[in-house]
C-alpha positions as MATLAB code, in Angstrom:
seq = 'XXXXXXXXXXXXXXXXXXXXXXXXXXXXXXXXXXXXXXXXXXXXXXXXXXXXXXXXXXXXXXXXXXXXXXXXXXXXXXXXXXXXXXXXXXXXXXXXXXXXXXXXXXXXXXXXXXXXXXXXXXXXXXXXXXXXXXXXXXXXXXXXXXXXXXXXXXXXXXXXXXXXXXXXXXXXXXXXXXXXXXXXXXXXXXXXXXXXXXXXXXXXXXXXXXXXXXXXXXXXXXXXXXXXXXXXXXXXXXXXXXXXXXXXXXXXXXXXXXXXXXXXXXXXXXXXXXXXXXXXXXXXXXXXXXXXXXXXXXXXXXXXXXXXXXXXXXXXXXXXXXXXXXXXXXXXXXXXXXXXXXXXXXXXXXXXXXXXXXXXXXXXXXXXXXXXXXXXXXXXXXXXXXXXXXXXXXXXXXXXXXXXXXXXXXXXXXXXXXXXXXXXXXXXXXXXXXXXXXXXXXXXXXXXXXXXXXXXXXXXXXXXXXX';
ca = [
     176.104  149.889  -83.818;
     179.338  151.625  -84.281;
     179.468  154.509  -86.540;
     182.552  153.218  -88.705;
     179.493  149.898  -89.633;
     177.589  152.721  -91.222;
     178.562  152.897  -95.128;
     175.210  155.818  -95.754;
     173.354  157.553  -92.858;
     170.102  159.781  -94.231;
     168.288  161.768  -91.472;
     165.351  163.889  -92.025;
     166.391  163.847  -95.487;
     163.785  166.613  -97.174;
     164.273  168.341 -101.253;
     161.709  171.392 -101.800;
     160.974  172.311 -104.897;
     159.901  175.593 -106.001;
     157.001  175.874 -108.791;
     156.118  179.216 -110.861;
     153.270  179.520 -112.638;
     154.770  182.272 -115.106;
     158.431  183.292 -115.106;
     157.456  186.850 -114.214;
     156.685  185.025 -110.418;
     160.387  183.947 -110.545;
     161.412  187.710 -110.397;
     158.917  188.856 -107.970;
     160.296  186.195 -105.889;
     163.730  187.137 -105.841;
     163.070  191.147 -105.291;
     159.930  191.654 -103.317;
     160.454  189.607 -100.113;
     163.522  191.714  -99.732;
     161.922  194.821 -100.568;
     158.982  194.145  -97.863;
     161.775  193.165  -94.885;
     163.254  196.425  -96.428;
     159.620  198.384  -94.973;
     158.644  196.221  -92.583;
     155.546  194.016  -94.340;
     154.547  190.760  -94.362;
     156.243  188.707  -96.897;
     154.059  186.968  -99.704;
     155.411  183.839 -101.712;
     154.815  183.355 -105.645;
     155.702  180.087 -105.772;
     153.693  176.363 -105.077;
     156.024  173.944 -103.363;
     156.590  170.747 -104.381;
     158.046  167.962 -101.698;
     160.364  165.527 -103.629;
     161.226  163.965 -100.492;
     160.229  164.295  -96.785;
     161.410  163.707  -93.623;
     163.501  160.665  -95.062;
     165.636  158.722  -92.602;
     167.256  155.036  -93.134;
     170.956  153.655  -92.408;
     172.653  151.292  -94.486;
     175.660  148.948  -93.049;
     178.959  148.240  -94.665;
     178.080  145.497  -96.905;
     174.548  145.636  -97.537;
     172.211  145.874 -100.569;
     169.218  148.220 -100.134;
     166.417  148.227 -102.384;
     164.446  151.655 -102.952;
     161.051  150.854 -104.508;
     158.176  153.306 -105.450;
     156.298  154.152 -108.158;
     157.336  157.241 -111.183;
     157.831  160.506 -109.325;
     157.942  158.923 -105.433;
     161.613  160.681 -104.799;
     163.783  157.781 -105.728;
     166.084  159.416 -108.418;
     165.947  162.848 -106.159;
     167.026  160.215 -103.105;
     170.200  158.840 -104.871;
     171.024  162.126 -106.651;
     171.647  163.403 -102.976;
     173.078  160.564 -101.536;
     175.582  160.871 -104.475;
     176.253  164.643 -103.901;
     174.714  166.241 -107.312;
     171.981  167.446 -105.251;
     171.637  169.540 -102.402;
     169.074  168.993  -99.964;
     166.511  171.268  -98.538;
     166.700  170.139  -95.000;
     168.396  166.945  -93.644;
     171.852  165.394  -93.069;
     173.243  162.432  -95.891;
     176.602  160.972  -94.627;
     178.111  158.833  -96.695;
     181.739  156.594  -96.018;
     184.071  155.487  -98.876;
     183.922  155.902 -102.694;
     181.123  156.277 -104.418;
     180.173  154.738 -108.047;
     177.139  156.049 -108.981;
     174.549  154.942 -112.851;
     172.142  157.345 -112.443;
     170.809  158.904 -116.035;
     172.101  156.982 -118.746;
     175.449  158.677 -119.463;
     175.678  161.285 -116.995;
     179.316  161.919 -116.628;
     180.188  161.096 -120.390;
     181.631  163.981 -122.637;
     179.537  163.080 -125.899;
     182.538  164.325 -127.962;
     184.642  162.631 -126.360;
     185.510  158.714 -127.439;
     184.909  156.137 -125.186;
     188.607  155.460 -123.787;
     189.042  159.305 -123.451;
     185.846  159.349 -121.098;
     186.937  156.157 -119.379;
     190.255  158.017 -118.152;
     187.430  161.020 -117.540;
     185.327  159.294 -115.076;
     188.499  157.667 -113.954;
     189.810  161.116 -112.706;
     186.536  162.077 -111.474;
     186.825  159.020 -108.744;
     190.032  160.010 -107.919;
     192.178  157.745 -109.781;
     195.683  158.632 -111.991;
     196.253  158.026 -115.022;
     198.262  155.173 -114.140;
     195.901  153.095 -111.992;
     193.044  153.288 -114.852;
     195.739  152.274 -117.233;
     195.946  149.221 -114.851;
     192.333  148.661 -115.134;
     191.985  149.524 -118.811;
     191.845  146.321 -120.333;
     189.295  144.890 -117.632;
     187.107  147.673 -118.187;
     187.066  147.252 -121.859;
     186.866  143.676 -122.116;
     183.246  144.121 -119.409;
     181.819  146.830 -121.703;
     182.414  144.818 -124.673;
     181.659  147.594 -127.424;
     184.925  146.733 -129.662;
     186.157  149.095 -131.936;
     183.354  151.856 -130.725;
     185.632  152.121 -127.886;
     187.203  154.671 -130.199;
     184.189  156.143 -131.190;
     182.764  159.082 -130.088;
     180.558  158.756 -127.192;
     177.592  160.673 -128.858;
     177.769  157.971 -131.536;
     176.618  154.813 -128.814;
     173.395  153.491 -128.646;
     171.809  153.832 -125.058;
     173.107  149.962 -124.571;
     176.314  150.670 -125.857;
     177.021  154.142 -123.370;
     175.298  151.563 -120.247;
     177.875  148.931 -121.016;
     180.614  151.572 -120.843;
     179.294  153.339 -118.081;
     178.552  150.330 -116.017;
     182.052  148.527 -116.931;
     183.625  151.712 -115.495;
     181.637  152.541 -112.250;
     182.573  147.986 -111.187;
     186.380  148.012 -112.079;
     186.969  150.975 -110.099;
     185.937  148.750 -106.952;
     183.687  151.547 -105.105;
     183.149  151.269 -101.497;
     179.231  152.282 -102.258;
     177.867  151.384 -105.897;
     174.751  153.029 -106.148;
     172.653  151.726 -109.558;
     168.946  153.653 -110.539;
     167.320  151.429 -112.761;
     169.661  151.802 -115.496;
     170.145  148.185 -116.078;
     166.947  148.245 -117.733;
     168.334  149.219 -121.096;
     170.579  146.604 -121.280;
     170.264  143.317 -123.418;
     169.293  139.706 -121.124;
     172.965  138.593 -121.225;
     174.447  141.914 -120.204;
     171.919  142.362 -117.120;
     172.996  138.997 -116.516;
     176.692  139.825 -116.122;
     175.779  143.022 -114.534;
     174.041  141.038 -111.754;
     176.880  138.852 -111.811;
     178.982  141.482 -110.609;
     177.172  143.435 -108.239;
     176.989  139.733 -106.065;
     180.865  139.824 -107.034;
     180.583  143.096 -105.347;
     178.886  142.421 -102.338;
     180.869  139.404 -101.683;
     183.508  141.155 -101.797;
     182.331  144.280  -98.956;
     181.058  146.559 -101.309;
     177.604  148.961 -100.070;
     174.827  148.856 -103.062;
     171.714  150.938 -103.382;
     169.416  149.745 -105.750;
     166.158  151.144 -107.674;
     164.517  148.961 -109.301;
     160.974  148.433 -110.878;
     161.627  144.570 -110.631;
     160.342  143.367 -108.072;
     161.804  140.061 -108.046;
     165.593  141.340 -108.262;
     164.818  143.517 -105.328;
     163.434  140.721 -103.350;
     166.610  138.533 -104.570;
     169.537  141.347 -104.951;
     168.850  143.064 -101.640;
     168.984  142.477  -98.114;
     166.737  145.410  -96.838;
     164.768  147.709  -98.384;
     163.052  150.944  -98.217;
     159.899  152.286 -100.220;
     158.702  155.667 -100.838;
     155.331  157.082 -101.766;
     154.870  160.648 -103.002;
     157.767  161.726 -101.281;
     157.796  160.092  -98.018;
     159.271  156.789  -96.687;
     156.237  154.213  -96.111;
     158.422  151.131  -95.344;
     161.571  149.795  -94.014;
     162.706  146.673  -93.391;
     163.238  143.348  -94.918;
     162.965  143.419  -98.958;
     160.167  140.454  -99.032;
     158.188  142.158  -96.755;
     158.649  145.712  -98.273;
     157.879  144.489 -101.410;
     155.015  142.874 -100.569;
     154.035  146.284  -99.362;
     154.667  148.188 -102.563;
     152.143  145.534 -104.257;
     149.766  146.446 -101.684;
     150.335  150.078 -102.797;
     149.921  149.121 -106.470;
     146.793  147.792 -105.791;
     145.662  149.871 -103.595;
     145.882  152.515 -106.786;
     144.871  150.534 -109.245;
     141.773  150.042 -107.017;
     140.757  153.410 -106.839;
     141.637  154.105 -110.253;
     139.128  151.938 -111.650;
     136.865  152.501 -108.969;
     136.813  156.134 -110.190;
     136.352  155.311 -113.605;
     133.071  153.183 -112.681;
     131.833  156.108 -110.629;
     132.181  158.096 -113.745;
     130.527  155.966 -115.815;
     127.309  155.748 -113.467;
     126.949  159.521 -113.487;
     127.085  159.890 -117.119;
     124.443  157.346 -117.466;
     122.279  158.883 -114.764;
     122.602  162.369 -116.386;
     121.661  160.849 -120.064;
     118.473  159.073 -118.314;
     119.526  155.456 -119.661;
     118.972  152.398 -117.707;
     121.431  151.613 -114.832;
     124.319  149.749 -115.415;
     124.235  146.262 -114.271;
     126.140  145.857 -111.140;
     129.582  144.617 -111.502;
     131.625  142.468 -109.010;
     133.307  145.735 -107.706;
     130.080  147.172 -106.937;
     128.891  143.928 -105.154;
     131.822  143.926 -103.114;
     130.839  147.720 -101.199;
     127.604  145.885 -100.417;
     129.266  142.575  -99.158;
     129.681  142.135  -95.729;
     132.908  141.368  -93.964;
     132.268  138.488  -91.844;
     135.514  136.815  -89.708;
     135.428  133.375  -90.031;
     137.004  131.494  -86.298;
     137.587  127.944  -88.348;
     139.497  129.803  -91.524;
     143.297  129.092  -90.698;
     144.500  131.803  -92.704;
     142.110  134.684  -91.214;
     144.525  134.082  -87.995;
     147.405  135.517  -90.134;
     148.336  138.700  -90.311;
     147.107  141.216  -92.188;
     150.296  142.293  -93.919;
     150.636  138.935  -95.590;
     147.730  139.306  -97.917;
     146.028  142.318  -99.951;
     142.578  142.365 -102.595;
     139.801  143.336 -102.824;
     137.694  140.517 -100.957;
     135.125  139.848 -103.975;
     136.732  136.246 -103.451;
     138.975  134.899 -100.643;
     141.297  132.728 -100.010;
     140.137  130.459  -97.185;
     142.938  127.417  -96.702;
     145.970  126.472  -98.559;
     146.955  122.362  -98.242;
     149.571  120.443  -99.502;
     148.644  117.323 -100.159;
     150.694  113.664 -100.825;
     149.629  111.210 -103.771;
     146.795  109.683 -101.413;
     145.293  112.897 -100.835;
     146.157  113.421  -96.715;
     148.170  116.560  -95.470;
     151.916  116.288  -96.560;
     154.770  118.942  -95.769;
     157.805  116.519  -96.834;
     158.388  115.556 -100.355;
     160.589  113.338 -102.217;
     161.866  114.267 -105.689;
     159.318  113.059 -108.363;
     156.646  112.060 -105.764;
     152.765  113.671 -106.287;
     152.684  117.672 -105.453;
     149.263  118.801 -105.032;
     148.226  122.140 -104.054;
     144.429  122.087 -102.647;
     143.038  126.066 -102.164;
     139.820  126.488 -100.836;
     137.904  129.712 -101.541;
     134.597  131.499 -100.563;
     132.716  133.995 -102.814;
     131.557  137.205 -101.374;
     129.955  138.406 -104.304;
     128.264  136.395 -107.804;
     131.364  136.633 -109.440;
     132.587  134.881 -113.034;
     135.747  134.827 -115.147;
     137.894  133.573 -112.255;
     141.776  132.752 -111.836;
     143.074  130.307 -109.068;
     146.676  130.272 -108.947;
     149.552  129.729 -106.844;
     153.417  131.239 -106.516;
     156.440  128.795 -105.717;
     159.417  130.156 -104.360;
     162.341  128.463 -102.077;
     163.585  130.567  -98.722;
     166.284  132.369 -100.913;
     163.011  134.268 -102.183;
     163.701  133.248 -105.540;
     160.246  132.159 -107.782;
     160.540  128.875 -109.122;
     156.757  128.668 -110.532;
     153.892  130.340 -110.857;
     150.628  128.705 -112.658;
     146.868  129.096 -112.092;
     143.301  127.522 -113.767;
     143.871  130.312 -116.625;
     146.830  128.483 -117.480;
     145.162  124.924 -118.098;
     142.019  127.188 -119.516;
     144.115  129.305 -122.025;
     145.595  125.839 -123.218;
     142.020  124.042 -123.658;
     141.374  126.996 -125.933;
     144.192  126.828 -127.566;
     144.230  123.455 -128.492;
     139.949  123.365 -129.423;
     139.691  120.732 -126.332;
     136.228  119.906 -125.128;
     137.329  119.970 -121.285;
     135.472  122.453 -119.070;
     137.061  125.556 -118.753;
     137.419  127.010 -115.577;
     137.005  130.891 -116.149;
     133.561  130.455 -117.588;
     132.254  129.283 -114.391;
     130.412  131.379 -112.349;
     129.803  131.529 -108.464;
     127.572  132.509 -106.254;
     127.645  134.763 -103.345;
     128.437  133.061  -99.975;
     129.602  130.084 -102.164;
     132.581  127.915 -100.845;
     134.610  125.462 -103.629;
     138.133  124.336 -104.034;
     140.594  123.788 -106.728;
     143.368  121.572 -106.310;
     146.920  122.011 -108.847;
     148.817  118.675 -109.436;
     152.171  117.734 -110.017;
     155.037  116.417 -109.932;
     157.483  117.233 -107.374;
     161.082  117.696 -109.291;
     162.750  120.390 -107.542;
     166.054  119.827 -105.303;
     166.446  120.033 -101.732;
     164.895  123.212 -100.063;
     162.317  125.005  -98.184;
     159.548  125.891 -100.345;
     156.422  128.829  -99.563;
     153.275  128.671 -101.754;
     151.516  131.804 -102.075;
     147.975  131.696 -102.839;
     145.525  133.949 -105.559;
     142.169  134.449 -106.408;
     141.631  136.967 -109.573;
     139.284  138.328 -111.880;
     140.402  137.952 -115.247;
     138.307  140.465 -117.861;
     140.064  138.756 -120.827;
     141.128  134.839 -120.760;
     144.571  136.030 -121.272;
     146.040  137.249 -118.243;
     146.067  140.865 -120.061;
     143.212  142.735 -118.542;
     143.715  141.363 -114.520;
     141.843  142.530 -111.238;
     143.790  141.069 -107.801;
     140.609  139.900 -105.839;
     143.013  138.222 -102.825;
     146.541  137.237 -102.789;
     148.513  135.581  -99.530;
     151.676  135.239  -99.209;
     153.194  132.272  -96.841;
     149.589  130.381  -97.622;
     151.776  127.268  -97.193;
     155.133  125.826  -97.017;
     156.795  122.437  -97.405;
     160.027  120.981  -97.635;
     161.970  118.586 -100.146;
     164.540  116.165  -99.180;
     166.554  113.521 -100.666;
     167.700  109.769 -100.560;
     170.782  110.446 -102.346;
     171.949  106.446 -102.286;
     168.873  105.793 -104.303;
     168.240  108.684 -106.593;
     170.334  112.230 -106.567;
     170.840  115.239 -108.586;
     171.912  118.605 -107.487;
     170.663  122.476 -108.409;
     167.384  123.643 -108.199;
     165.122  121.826 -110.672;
     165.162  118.144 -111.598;
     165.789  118.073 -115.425;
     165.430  114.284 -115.848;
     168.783  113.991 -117.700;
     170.149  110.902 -118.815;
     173.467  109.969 -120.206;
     174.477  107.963 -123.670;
     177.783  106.494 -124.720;
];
């Protein structure tokens, strides 16, 4: 790939941080390793580091949207910061081609005493236009940020929405070459985020580079093309966004695992040093005991790995869609019978379960998501008599299936189904513990006989037309 493709280029990208314990440290540390060189003796540090990043290396083509996902404190603000040039790196190399639009902390680059046109022209100047091209661009940038008279007001007057919508209207009309945006679209109201997300497609329709941190998931997945995540510093995937996010679910998991895991351990010292009775064993503890055993005839142990994540109390086994007769079905007609058949094995005597499954078409967009809890929470709801799935329990080595009907009224597409099994403390979906989730558990495909019944978009909505 040719250098000129290359819009950012990170290599070996790594931001020290130095941490005193008393300020008194901070002095010692800028006179005594000087002094000992001075003599001749070994030089002593009075600082803890602290990596913010390390080692980081990624590339990012002309044209492409790039997710950066990681949890609070992984080096994603410290990443952009750099990549923007407000922050210099410890070690490393960040080349970057074309103007840059950076929203990094909510109204960074705003004079608070100045009013909102004068800091328009402000940040105009600071990407390098004149006076007379933002006066060109004036009236598009005020009619985006939408703030009316305020536009007059001081800046120190906004609300945090108000300062986004100016600061967001600016950074688009300016046209950057690389628009980088860290989770500052957060703040904004549902219809603004909409027109923000409206734009950036604008934006990369129209050439423009766009790094992206985001918490959602699902506008990383949908708003970016690759993407990178970081963990405490250091880059732990790279590659497509659905498969990097699937990672960083893995990682949340993973934590959330041990957290709780932790917080169990505790408990069972505390009530062996007070002498009390042992606790009852819970579905965690079962699972430590439970043997892994690969099963040859389960068509989803042949997957990978990397598609699915839990931990094990309950597994996923097989995944079937099924036509209105009940027999294996991939191809679907809009309005025909959907059903979903999931067959799952207990590895532990387990109780307050959730089966549930995850539509979404190839654009990686989710159409639907829905479960037992859904069907259960409504029984309760409405006082009904019908059995209620979560109150079931199951016993260890058990096998048994649930199968999720419907009808088929999306449009024409490519459709995945992933797959769940979860523990559910509360009937609510408040208090939930991932026991297995697999992605790609099964796909099929809708089509159309457009002389005989057609509609277009993603959804059927059954419309019908008076007059």
């Amino acid at each position: 790939m040719s250098s000129n493709d290359i819009a950012i280029s990170v290599a070996d990208l790594s931001k020290r941080y130095e941490i005193y314990d008393a300020p008194r440290d901070r002095l010692k540390q800028f006179l005594l390793p000087r002094l000992n060189r001075l003599v001749g003796l070994r030089e002593k540090q009075f600082f803890n580091e602290y990596w913010a990043l390390k080692d980081v290396s990624f590339e990012v083509r002309k044209g492409e949207s790039v997710g950066i996902l990681g949890r609070n404190g992984s080096g994603k603000s410290t990443l952009l910061q750099i990549v923007t040039g407000t922050l210099s790196p410890t070690s490393g190399v960040v080349t970057t081609q074309g103007r840059i639009a950076a929203l990094l902390e909510l109204g960074s680059g705003f004079n608070p005493e100045f009013t909102g046109r004068e800091n328009v022209y402000l940040n105009g100047a600071l990407l390098g236009f004149s006076k007379e091209q933002i006066d060109d661009k004036f009236d598009a940038i005020a009619s985006f940020a939408d703030i009316g008279r305020y536009l007059e007001q001081p800046v120190k007057t906004y609300s945090s929405g108000m300062m986004l919508r100016l600061a967001f209207a600016v950074q688009v009309q300016v046209e950057p070459d690389i628009l980088i945006v860290d989770e500052a679209l957060a703040v904004g109201d549902a219809l603004f985020q909409k027109r923000c997300f409206q734009r950036i497609e604008k934006l990369l329709s129209d050439g423009t580079t766009v790094l992206f941190v985001s918490h959602d998931q699902e506008s990383i997945r949908t708003l970016t093309n690759r993407a990178l995540l970081l963990n405490k510093g250091k880059a732990m995937s790279w590659g497509l966004s659905s498969e990097v996010v699937l990672e960083y679910r893995r990682l949340l998991h993973e934590e959330e695992s041990a957290y709780f895991s932790s917080l169990a351990k505790d408990l069972v010292e505390r009530a062996q040093v007070s002498k009390e009775s042992p606790p009852p064993i819970s579905i965690d503890d079962a699972a430590t005991e439970a043997v892994e055993v690969v099963d040859a005839t389960n068509p989803l142990s042949a997957r990978s790995e990397r598609l699915s994540f839990g931990d094990g109390e309950v597994k996923v086994i097989q995944v079937e869609t099924l036509d209105k007769e009940g027999n294996p079905c991939s191809m679907y007609y809009p309005g025909e019978k959907l059903s979903v058949r999931i067959t799952c094995e207990s590895k532990a005597d387990v109780d307050r379960l959730n089966i549930g499954i995850r539509i979404r078409n190839k654009e990686g967009v989710k159409i639907y998501s829905w479960g037992t809890l859904n069907q259960d929470m409504r029984a309760r709801f409405m006082k009904s008599d019908s059995p209620v799935f979560w109150e079931r329990t199951f016993s260890s080595g058990e096998r048994f299936q649930v199968i999720l009907e419907c009808a088929c009224n999306l449009g024409v597409n490519l459709y995945e189904v992933q797959a769940s099994a979860s523990f559910e403390e509360t009937p609510d979906y408040l208090n939930q513990h991932m026991l297995h989730w697999v992605d790609e558990a099964a796909f099929f495909q809708v089509t159309m006989r457009q002389n005989e019944y057609f509609f277009g978009g993603a959804v059927d909505l059954r419309m019908s037309a008076t007059w």
